[in-house]
Amino acid sequence: MWSVRGPCVVLIFHLVAGAAGQELAGGGEENIVRGDNIVPDDSDYDYSEFLPLNDFHVNDFQDDVCDNEICWSSICSGAEDLDNTMQCGCCPNKRPVKLEDIDLTVSCSPSGALVRYNLTDVLGFGLENLTVVISYQMEGEQDSLDSQEVENFDDTEFSWPGLCSGVSYQFCVEVTHADMSNLDEGNMCQACTAHGPPASNPSSLLVSGGLTYLSASWPGVSPQCADLTYQVLLNGVTQDQPTDKTSHMISFLDPGLYNVSVRAENNEGHSTQPLPSTLYTIREITPPVDVQVTHAVVNGSLTTQLRWNKSIELEEESITRRGYLLNLYTSEEEDVPRLTENFTWDEMETSFIFDSSLSWNTKFSLQTFFGNHKSNETELTELFSNAIELSPPEPVTVRNVVINDTLAAVIDWVTSVDDGFEGLGVSITLWTKDNSELYSFSVSNPQNTTTFIFENDLPWDTVVTLRTSVGDALSRGTEPIELFSALELPAPVNMTVTHTVENDTLTVEVEWEDAIVVDGYTTDQGLSIDGMGTVVKLWDEESNLLRSEKFPLSENSAVFTLDGDLPWNTQFTLQTFAMEHEGDTTDAEDLFSGVALTAPVNVTVTHTVENDTLTVGVEWEDAIVVDGYTADQGLSIDGMGTVVKLWDEESNLLRSEKVPLSENSAVFTLDGELPWNTQFTLQTFAMEHEGDKTDAEDLFSRVALTAPVDILVEYLVIDDTLTAQISWAHSVQDVFSGLHTSIDLWDGDTIINTTTLPHTENSISCALGSPVSWHTRFTLQTTAMHTKGGQTGFHQIFGGFRLSPPGDISVKHSYRNGVLTAIVTWENAIENRFDGLQTVLNLVVEDERYKRSESNEGQRTFFISYEVTEAKFESSELPWNTKFTLQSAVGDRGGPESEPIDLFSDVNFDPPGDISVTPEIIDEALIAVISWNHPNEFEDKTGPPVKIKLWDEADDGEMKLIEEKIIPHGQNQARISLDEGYPWQTRLSMQSDFGSTQGIQSTYFDLFNHIELSPPTNITIIANESSSSVEWLHSLELGQFHGLGTILNIWVLDPSSSNLTL
C-alpha cells in the first residue's frame, strides 16, 4: 500500500473539493465524487477499484493516522463520519497529547525537585478516561523511585524532597486516555541534575564515652547518596576524617567540657542547616593529695620521708596501667625533671638520704598517670632544704696581731646548725674592695678558726665573708668583714717645718712621729712592720701629685730644696701606708710658701713729657723676711724677685716684667702697645709663684683728661647749605702725642657720627644734611690712646639759628562751581634760603591740630617749598571753624608759629537782606515776586547761591518743607506762580548756600497769604415768586486771577427762634 503525504494530499483534496463544490452547487445534491470526476450512484460505484489510491483509510486501531493541522481545524472537527470523508480520513479520533501541550518544566536541588505542568489545554481535547501519573527515576534506571497519580487536574505542580548532588534524574508526566493513538507521546520526561551540599543535617545526636574518649551516633539523613559522609566537630572544630557511618569514636581527649556536633557533607560541601549538638564532659586526672615531708638525722646522715594519698578512684575493672610519678628537680628553671621515679597505684610512700648524688635544693612533684595520660604536677616542694634554716655562722670575729714583724688576721666563728650531719661545713671567701673574688675554700664541721698573713697576695683592703655550706648549697653570706683594713692607719702627728737660706738657696726640713697602735708593735726607735711605713707626698696648687717618697717606720724626717722641679706653692701631706694601701692623710701644709711673699712697699710714680712723649717711672722697696736673707743692696735668693704687671681696664694682662731682688725700679712710655688706662701692680715672686699684689695704680691716667673749653658755634650758608663752624680749646696742661679730641654727633640718644682729631687741631665744620639734621647735637671729649676723658655737655649744632615765621599773612575767599575757597598768602622772613628750608602750614580745629603731608590727604600739615608763598583750601574738605598757622622749618624742626588765623569763619553767614514779597498779576496768573540783597560778595565778584525754601504751615503750627529752589549768585529776584500748585498759605525762608555749610536761615514770609481777600461789594438781589437772582462786584484792588472765586452761603431764618440754618 502506498500513499501520498502532506501537502500533496491536501492539494488534491482541494482540487476535488473545488470540482465537487461546483457540481454540488449546480445539482443541489450531496454526492461523493470519484477520482475521475464521476459521481457514481450506489449501484455502480466499486470501492475496491480505488483501494490502492485511498490514503485516508483509517483502521480500527488507529495505528496509521496522520498528524496534520487540518485534523484539529473546524473542517475535520465538524465531519460526522471521518471514514467516509476523504479530507479528514487519516485524522485520529481524538487530538493526541504531546509534551508542548502540558508546559512541562523541572527545577531541582539537593533539597528536592519541583515539577510544574499545565493540563488546561489537554482538558479541552475532550478526552475520555483521562489519567495523569507523575514519576521520577535515576537516569538510565528502569525502576521508578516514586510515582503519584494526579487526582485534581487543576493542579499545576508537584514536588519530591531530597535529591543526591551530581545525579541526573528523569521527571515524567504520563497522560493516557481512551482514544490513544500512535501520535500520543504518553510518558513525557525532562532530565534535571541537582548540585550543592546536603539539604539537611542529622536530626539528633547521642554521645557517650569514657575517661579519655567519647562516641557519637546519629540517624542518617535522606536520601542515602553515594558521596554522603558525616563530620564530627568538638567545640566547632573538625575531628578526624569524615565517615560514611552513622557513629564515630574520638580518642585521646584532654579533660574538659566539649560541645559535640555532627554535620552532613558531600563532594560539594557541608549542609548549612542547624547542627544537632550536645555537651559532654571528659573527667580530669588529678595529682595525689595530702603530701607529707618529714626529716631526721640518722647515723650522721640527713633522711627525708615522703607520703601521699590518691585523689581519684578509677574503674577497678579497667586493665589500663595506672600509678604515680615522682619528679625530682635541681632548679626551678628546669622545664623537665632531672629524675622521675614510677610507683604503682598502691605505692604511696618513699625516702631519700642526703649525699653527693642529690642537690641540697632538690625539689619534687607528684603526678597521677592513667595509660598515656598524666595529671598536673603538684607544687614543687623542697626535698631537703626545709629541714634546717641555712643561715651563716654567727658570731664571726677578726683580730689583728703582729707576729715576727708580720701583720696577721685571726678569724673565729660559731656554726648556726645545732645538729651536724654529713655534708655540713663553712665556706670562707676572700674579696677585693671592688667585690672581685680572690679565692674561696671550705672548712668541714666542727672546725671554727683560721689565720691569714698580710702579704702581697692579699691586699690591705681584703674582706672576708663566711657562709654555711651543705653539699652544693650555701647560705647567705655574712656581712663583709675587713681582714686588715679594720686596723686604723692614723696619720703621723707632731709635724714641724723649718726654712733656711744657705748659699742663696731656700731649704725645707719636715719632721713627724708615727701613731700606729696594734698588738705586738710599739713606736720605739728601730722597730718596724714588714710592708708598712710613712709616705710623704708633694702636691701642686691644683692637687696634682708632684713627688712621693716612702720611709720605713724606723725613719721620721725628710729634706727638700727650692729648685725648678718643685714650684713655690708646693704642699706636702703625710700618710701611714701598708703595702699599696694608704691611711689617713694629714692636712696639706705649705712646703716653701711658709715664707711670706710680702708685696713691695713705698711705691712711687713719676710722669714727664719729653719730645711730645709721656714717660712714667715706678720705684719700690722689697719686704721679704727669711732666716739668712736681708734686703741689703746686692743680696738675692735664687728663683725669687719682683714682678711688675701692666693691666688694661678689664684686668687683662698686657705685660709682665720680672726684676731680681737686687733691683727696685722700672720705666714705661706711652705708645701704641699700652692703652691710656693701663694700671700696674707689684708682687714678690718665687719661681712661678707670685705673692700678694700691691693695689693697682694708674700708670698714665694720673694725668687728668679734662674736657675741652671755650666752645664757639658760628653759621654760614655755603653752596645753598647751612653750615656750622665749631671751635674749642684744650684744657690739659701739657699736651702730648696720643692726646685727641672726639666730636660726637647725636640724634636723640644715639650717636650718628664720631670724628676724632689730634691734639694739633681744634675746629670742625658741620653742614646741614644727612646725617646732620636740625635736631642734631654735639659733644666734645678729650681722649688719650682710645681712652675717653672728660666730656662737655650737649650743644645744638643749629640751635642758635632762628627760624622766624612768615609775615604779612592774608586770607581772601572765592566761590566757584559750588565750592568756597580760602586763598592764603604770606612773605618769608629768612633772607638767605638754603637746602631743607621750607614753610609749614598747620590747620587747627577747636584747638586740636591735624597734620598731613602733601602726599597724604588724610593729614592736616602742609610742608611747602620755601619759594612758594600761597596756599588754597576748599570748605568742602575742612570744618568751617578751621584756623591755620605758618612757621619756618628745616626737616622736622620747626620755628615759632604765627598766630592762628581763620580760614572761613570770617565769611558772613547772615541770610540775604531786604527780603520782600510783592504780588503781580500777569495774564490772569497771580505771581509772587521775591527780592533780596546778597550779604557775601568777594573781591573776585563771586559769592554763594541763595536757597529759597517753601513751607506748608499745618494747623498745629508745624512747618513742612514743600520745595527748595537754588538761585545762583548775581540774581536777586525770583518769581513763583500760584498756578504752580502751591497752597495759599505757603510760606518761604532764605539762606546762603555754601555747599557743605549752610548760612543762617531768614524768618518766614507769606508767599500769597499776605494778600487781603476783601468780600464782594455792590450786592444786588432780584427776586420773584419762583426765583432770586444775586449779583455782586469783586473789591480786590490787585485784580482778578486764576484760582480766585466767590463762596455763596444761603441761610434759612426760623421766624419763631430767629436762628439761621446754612
PDB file of N, CA, C and O in Angstrom, residues 368-415:
ATOM      1  N   THR A 368      49.609  11.824  89.000  1.00  0.00           N
ATOM      2  CA  THR A 368      48.855  10.578  88.764  1.00  0.00           C
ATOM      3  C   THR A 368      48.896  10.304  87.274  1.00  0.00           C
ATOM      4  O   THR A 368      48.721  11.229  86.467  1.00  0.00           O
ATOM      5  N   PHE A 369      49.128   9.019  86.883  1.00  0.00           N
ATOM      6  CA  PHE A 369      49.077   8.692  85.458  1.00  0.00           C
ATOM      7  C   PHE A 369      48.081   7.571  85.244  1.00  0.00           C
ATOM      8  O   PHE A 369      47.836   6.730  86.116  1.00  0.00           O
ATOM      9  N   PHE A 370      47.450   7.559  84.064  1.00  0.00           N
ATOM     10  CA  PHE A 370      46.497   6.535  83.651  1.00  0.00           C
ATOM     11  C   PHE A 370      46.738   6.288  82.176  1.00  0.00           C
ATOM     12  O   PHE A 370      46.443   7.149  81.332  1.00  0.00           O
ATOM     13  N   GLY A 371      47.322   5.132  81.880  1.00  0.00           N
ATOM     14  CA  GLY A 371      47.719   4.875  80.498  1.00  0.00           C
ATOM     15  C   GLY A 371      48.753   5.903  80.084  1.00  0.00           C
ATOM     16  O   GLY A 371      49.797   6.073  80.739  1.00  0.00           O
ATOM     17  N   ASN A 372      48.477   6.590  78.953  1.00  0.00           N
ATOM     18  CA  ASN A 372      49.387   7.638  78.477  1.00  0.00           C
ATOM     19  C   ASN A 372      49.015   9.022  78.984  1.00  0.00           C
ATOM     20  O   ASN A 372      49.604  10.011  78.568  1.00  0.00           O
ATOM     21  N   HIS A 373      48.016   9.085  79.853  1.00  0.00           N
ATOM     22  CA  HIS A 373      47.537  10.375  80.352  1.00  0.00           C
ATOM     23  C   HIS A 373      48.116  10.631  81.715  1.00  0.00           C
ATOM     24  O   HIS A 373      48.217   9.715  82.553  1.00  0.00           O
ATOM     25  N   LYS A 374      48.495  11.922  81.928  1.00  0.00           N
ATOM     26  CA  LYS A 374      49.080  12.320  83.200  1.00  0.00           C
ATOM     27  C   LYS A 374      48.293  13.495  83.764  1.00  0.00           C
ATOM     28  O   LYS A 374      47.765  14.339  83.031  1.00  0.00           O
ATOM     29  N   SER A 375      48.227  13.535  85.088  1.00  0.00           N
ATOM     30  CA  SER A 375      47.623  14.687  85.751  1.00  0.00           C
ATOM     31  C   SER A 375      48.617  15.844  85.774  1.00  0.00           C
ATOM     32  O   SER A 375      49.778  15.698  85.384  1.00  0.00           O
ATOM     33  N   ASN A 376      48.168  16.980  86.242  1.00  0.00           N
ATOM     34  CA  ASN A 376      49.083  18.087  86.518  1.00  0.00           C
ATOM     35  C   ASN A 376      50.014  17.689  87.654  1.00  0.00           C
ATOM     36  O   ASN A 376      49.703  16.781  88.454  1.00  0.00           O
ATOM     37  N   GLU A 377      51.150  18.396  87.757  1.00  0.00           N
ATOM     38  CA  GLU A 377      52.071  18.145  88.854  1.00  0.00           C
ATOM     39  C   GLU A 377      51.626  18.915  90.090  1.00  0.00           C
ATOM     40  O   GLU A 377      51.040  20.000  89.997  1.00  0.00           O
ATOM     41  N   THR A 378      51.924  18.332  91.258  1.00  0.00           N
ATOM     42  CA  THR A 378      51.745  19.096  92.488  1.00  0.00           C
ATOM     43  C   THR A 378      52.763  20.231  92.516  1.00  0.00           C
ATOM     44  O   THR A 378      53.715  20.254  91.732  1.00  0.00           O
ATOM     45  N   GLU A 379      52.543  21.191  93.379  1.00  0.00           N
ATOM     46  CA  GLU A 379      53.514  22.284  93.508  1.00  0.00           C
ATOM     47  C   GLU A 379      54.864  21.728  93.928  1.00  0.00           C
ATOM     48  O   GLU A 379      54.940  20.747  94.677  1.00  0.00           O
ATOM     49  N   LEU A 380      55.942  22.363  93.411  1.00  0.00           N
ATOM     50  CA  LEU A 380      57.279  21.911  93.769  1.00  0.00           C
ATOM     51  C   LEU A 380      57.512  22.097  95.269  1.00  0.00           C
ATOM     52  O   LEU A 380      57.220  23.165  95.832  1.00  0.00           O
ATOM     53  N   THR A 381      58.050  21.077  95.900  1.00  0.00           N
ATOM     54  CA  THR A 381      58.295  21.081  97.348  1.00  0.00           C
ATOM     55  C   THR A 381      59.750  20.713  97.604  1.00  0.00           C
ATOM     56  O   THR A 381      60.312  19.834  96.921  1.00  0.00           O
ATOM     57  N   GLU A 382      60.380  21.410  98.604  1.00  0.00           N
ATOM     58  CA  GLU A 382      61.774  21.126  98.915  1.00  0.00           C
ATOM     59  C   GLU A 382      61.909  19.713  99.468  1.00  0.00           C
ATOM     60  O   GLU A 382      61.107  19.262 100.296  1.00  0.00           O
ATOM     61  N   LEU A 383      62.956  19.028  98.987  1.00  0.00           N
ATOM     62  CA  LEU A 383      63.193  17.659  99.455  1.00  0.00           C
ATOM     63  C   LEU A 383      64.031  17.678 100.747  1.00  0.00           C
ATOM     64  O   LEU A 383      63.728  16.960 101.706  1.00  0.00           O
ATOM     65  N   PHE A 384      65.103  18.531 100.760  1.00  0.00           N
ATOM     66  CA  PHE A 384      65.971  18.598 101.941  1.00  0.00           C
ATOM     67  C   PHE A 384      66.018  19.987 102.564  1.00  0.00           C
ATOM     68  O   PHE A 384      66.146  20.139 103.772  1.00  0.00           O
ATOM     69  N   SER A 385      65.960  21.037 101.713  1.00  0.00           N
ATOM     70  CA  SER A 385      66.365  22.373 102.160  1.00  0.00           C
ATOM     71  C   SER A 385      65.459  22.975 103.208  1.00  0.00           C
ATOM     72  O   SER A 385      65.834  23.987 103.818  1.00  0.00           O
ATOM     73  N   ASN A 386      64.283  22.407 103.433  1.00  0.00           N
ATOM     74  CA  ASN A 386      63.456  22.948 104.516  1.00  0.00           C
ATOM     75  C   ASN A 386      63.650  22.171 105.805  1.00  0.00           C
ATOM     76  O   ASN A 386      62.927  22.354 106.768  1.00  0.00           O
ATOM     77  N   ALA A 387      64.688  21.250 105.820  1.00  0.00           N
ATOM     78  CA  ALA A 387      64.960  20.510 107.051  1.00  0.00           C
ATOM     79  C   ALA A 387      65.579  21.429 108.092  1.00  0.00           C
ATOM     80  O   ALA A 387      65.308  21.307 109.289  1.00  0.00           O
ATOM     81  N   ILE A 388      66.438  22.352 107.655  1.00  0.00           N
ATOM     82  CA  ILE A 388      67.063  23.301 108.569  1.00  0.00           C
ATOM     83  C   ILE A 388      67.054  24.664 107.904  1.00  0.00           C
ATOM     84  O   ILE A 388      66.942  24.776 106.677  1.00  0.00           O
ATOM     85  N   GLU A 389      67.175  25.719 108.703  1.00  0.00           N
ATOM     86  CA  GLU A 389      67.360  27.071 108.170  1.00  0.00           C
ATOM     87  C   GLU A 389      68.837  27.263 107.890  1.00  0.00           C
ATOM     88  O   GLU A 389      69.661  27.200 108.798  1.00  0.00           O
ATOM     89  N   LEU A 390      69.156  27.472 106.605  1.00  0.00           N
ATOM     90  CA  LEU A 390      70.563  27.578 106.200  1.00  0.00           C
ATOM     91  C   LEU A 390      70.998  29.025 106.406  1.00  0.00           C
ATOM     92  O   LEU A 390      70.828  29.876 105.536  1.00  0.00           O
ATOM     93  N   SER A 391      71.545  29.353 107.565  1.00  0.00           N
ATOM     94  CA  SER A 391      71.967  30.714 107.908  1.00  0.00           C
ATOM     95  C   SER A 391      73.472  30.740 108.130  1.00  0.00           C
ATOM     96  O   SER A 391      74.092  29.719 108.434  1.00  0.00           O
ATOM     97  N   PRO A 392      74.102  31.888 107.968  1.00  0.00           N
ATOM     98  CA  PRO A 392      75.562  31.969 108.087  1.00  0.00           C
ATOM     99  C   PRO A 392      76.012  31.811 109.539  1.00  0.00           C
ATOM    100  O   PRO A 392      75.220  31.952 110.484  1.00  0.00           O
ATOM    101  N   PRO A 393      77.313  31.524 109.745  1.00  0.00           N
ATOM    102  CA  PRO A 393      77.838  31.424 111.106  1.00  0.00           C
ATOM    103  C   PRO A 393      77.645  32.734 111.861  1.00  0.00           C
ATOM    104  O   PRO A 393      77.699  33.822 111.276  1.00  0.00           O
ATOM    105  N   GLU A 394      77.505  32.622 113.164  1.00  0.00           N
ATOM    106  CA  GLU A 394      77.301  33.830 113.974  1.00  0.00           C
ATOM    107  C   GLU A 394      77.606  33.496 115.439  1.00  0.00           C
ATOM    108  O   GLU A 394      77.116  32.466 115.956  1.00  0.00           O
ATOM    109  N   PRO A 395      78.459  34.315 116.113  1.00  0.00           N
ATOM    110  CA  PRO A 395      79.160  35.498 115.612  1.00  0.00           C
ATOM    111  C   PRO A 395      80.469  35.141 114.925  1.00  0.00           C
ATOM    112  O   PRO A 395      80.985  34.049 115.082  1.00  0.00           O
ATOM    113  N   VAL A 396      81.030  36.129 114.136  1.00  0.00           N
ATOM    114  CA  VAL A 396      82.328  35.988 113.474  1.00  0.00           C
ATOM    115  C   VAL A 396      83.201  37.153 113.930  1.00  0.00           C
ATOM    116  O   VAL A 396      82.765  38.314 113.881  1.00  0.00           O
ATOM    117  N   THR A 397      84.431  36.900 114.316  1.00  0.00           N
ATOM    118  CA  THR A 397      85.339  37.965 114.781  1.00  0.00           C
ATOM    119  C   THR A 397      86.664  37.860 114.050  1.00  0.00           C
ATOM    120  O   THR A 397      87.085  36.770 113.621  1.00  0.00           O
ATOM    121  N   VAL A 398      87.339  39.042 113.856  1.00  0.00           N
ATOM    122  CA  VAL A 398      88.662  39.114 113.232  1.00  0.00           C
ATOM    123  C   VAL A 398      89.569  39.910 114.176  1.00  0.00           C
ATOM    124  O   VAL A 398      89.230  41.031 114.575  1.00  0.00           O
ATOM    125  N   ARG A 399      90.769  39.357 114.512  1.00  0.00           N
ATOM    126  CA  ARG A 399      91.753  40.013 115.371  1.00  0.00           C
ATOM    127  C   ARG A 399      93.044  40.217 114.588  1.00  0.00           C
ATOM    128  O   ARG A 399      93.484  39.315 113.860  1.00  0.00           O
ATOM    129  N   ASN A 400      93.639  41.468 114.656  1.00  0.00           N
ATOM    130  CA  ASN A 400      94.924  41.758 114.010  1.00  0.00           C
ATOM    131  C   ASN A 400      96.037  41.736 115.069  1.00  0.00           C
ATOM    132  O   ASN A 400      95.919  42.376 116.123  1.00  0.00           O
ATOM    133  N   VAL A 401      97.128  41.021 114.740  1.00  0.00           N
ATOM    134  CA  VAL A 401      98.289  40.936 115.648  1.00  0.00           C
ATOM    135  C   VAL A 401      99.558  41.006 114.809  1.00  0.00           C
ATOM    136  O   VAL A 401      99.533  40.764 113.593  1.00  0.00           O
ATOM    137  N   VAL A 402     100.698  41.418 115.426  1.00  0.00           N
ATOM    138  CA  VAL A 402     101.997  41.430 114.765  1.00  0.00           C
ATOM    139  C   VAL A 402     102.800  40.270 115.316  1.00  0.00           C
ATOM    140  O   VAL A 402     103.030  40.175 116.539  1.00  0.00           O
ATOM    141  N   ILE A 403     103.217  39.426 114.404  1.00  0.00           N
ATOM    142  CA  ILE A 403     103.995  38.244 114.779  1.00  0.00           C
ATOM    143  C   ILE A 403     105.293  38.274 113.980  1.00  0.00           C
ATOM    144  O   ILE A 403     105.250  38.218 112.741  1.00  0.00           O
ATOM    145  N   ASN A 404     106.451  38.445 114.681  1.00  0.00           N
ATOM    146  CA  ASN A 404     107.759  38.457 113.999  1.00  0.00           C
ATOM    147  C   ASN A 404     107.788  39.512 112.893  1.00  0.00           C
ATOM    148  O   ASN A 404     108.123  39.210 111.733  1.00  0.00           O
ATOM    149  N   ASP A 405     107.439  40.767 113.240  1.00  0.00           N
ATOM    150  CA  ASP A 405     107.404  41.908 112.297  1.00  0.00           C
ATOM    151  C   ASP A 405     106.448  41.677 111.121  1.00  0.00           C
ATOM    152  O   ASP A 405     106.585  42.297 110.055  1.00  0.00           O
ATOM    153  N   THR A 406     105.463  40.765 111.287  1.00  0.00           N
ATOM    154  CA  THR A 406     104.482  40.489 110.230  1.00  0.00           C
ATOM    155  C   THR A 406     103.078  40.665 110.799  1.00  0.00           C
ATOM    156  O   THR A 406     102.783  40.177 111.902  1.00  0.00           O
ATOM    157  N   LEU A 407     102.195  41.327 110.017  1.00  0.00           N
ATOM    158  CA  LEU A 407     100.817  41.563 110.430  1.00  0.00           C
ATOM    159  C   LEU A 407      99.962  40.358 110.043  1.00  0.00           C
ATOM    160  O   LEU A 407     100.023  39.870 108.908  1.00  0.00           O
ATOM    161  N   ALA A 408      99.146  39.840 111.002  1.00  0.00           N
ATOM    162  CA  ALA A 408      98.295  38.673 110.754  1.00  0.00           C
ATOM    163  C   ALA A 408      96.868  39.006 111.157  1.00  0.00           C
ATOM    164  O   ALA A 408      96.616  39.900 111.974  1.00  0.00           O
ATOM    165  N   ALA A 409      95.850  38.217 110.519  1.00  0.00           N
ATOM    166  CA  ALA A 409      94.431  38.344 110.856  1.00  0.00           C
ATOM    167  C   ALA A 409      93.924  36.984 111.281  1.00  0.00           C
ATOM    168  O   ALA A 409      94.037  36.004 110.533  1.00  0.00           O
ATOM    169  N   VAL A 410      93.348  36.864 112.481  1.00  0.00           N
ATOM    170  CA  VAL A 410      92.825  35.611 113.027  1.00  0.00           C
ATOM    171  C   VAL A 410      91.297  35.700 113.017  1.00  0.00           C
ATOM    172  O   VAL A 410      90.723  36.649 113.575  1.00  0.00           O
ATOM    173  N   ILE A 411      90.617  34.658 112.364  1.00  0.00           N
ATOM    174  CA  ILE A 411      89.155  34.630 112.246  1.00  0.00           C
ATOM    175  C   ILE A 411      88.614  33.517 113.135  1.00  0.00           C
ATOM    176  O   ILE A 411      89.074  32.373 113.059  1.00  0.00           O
ATOM    177  N   ASP A 412      87.589  33.829 113.947  1.00  0.00           N
ATOM    178  CA  ASP A 412      86.879  32.852 114.777  1.00  0.00           C
ATOM    179  C   ASP A 412      85.390  32.948 114.469  1.00  0.00           C
ATOM    180  O   ASP A 412      84.877  34.043 114.193  1.00  0.00           O
ATOM    181  N   TRP A 413      84.637  31.816 114.533  1.00  0.00           N
ATOM    182  CA  TRP A 413      83.198  31.823 114.276  1.00  0.00           C
ATOM    183  C   TRP A 413      82.499  30.734 115.065  1.00  0.00           C
ATOM    184  O   TRP A 413      83.135  29.828 115.600  1.00  0.00           O
ATOM    185  N   VAL A 414      81.176  30.795 115.114  1.00  0.00           N
ATOM    186  CA  VAL A 414      80.307  29.789 115.750  1.00  0.00           C
ATOM    187  C   VAL A 414      79.286  29.355 114.706  1.00  0.00           C
ATOM    188  O   VAL A 414      78.614  30.204 114.110  1.00  0.00           O
ATOM    189  N   THR A 415      79.146  27.997 114.429  1.00  0.00           N
ATOM    190  CA  THR A 415      78.197  27.498 113.435  1.00  0.00           C
ATOM    191  C   THR A 415      76.776  27.724 113.896  1.00  0.00           C
ATOM    192  O   THR A 415      76.481  27.758 115.104  1.00  0.00           O
TER     193      THR A 415
END
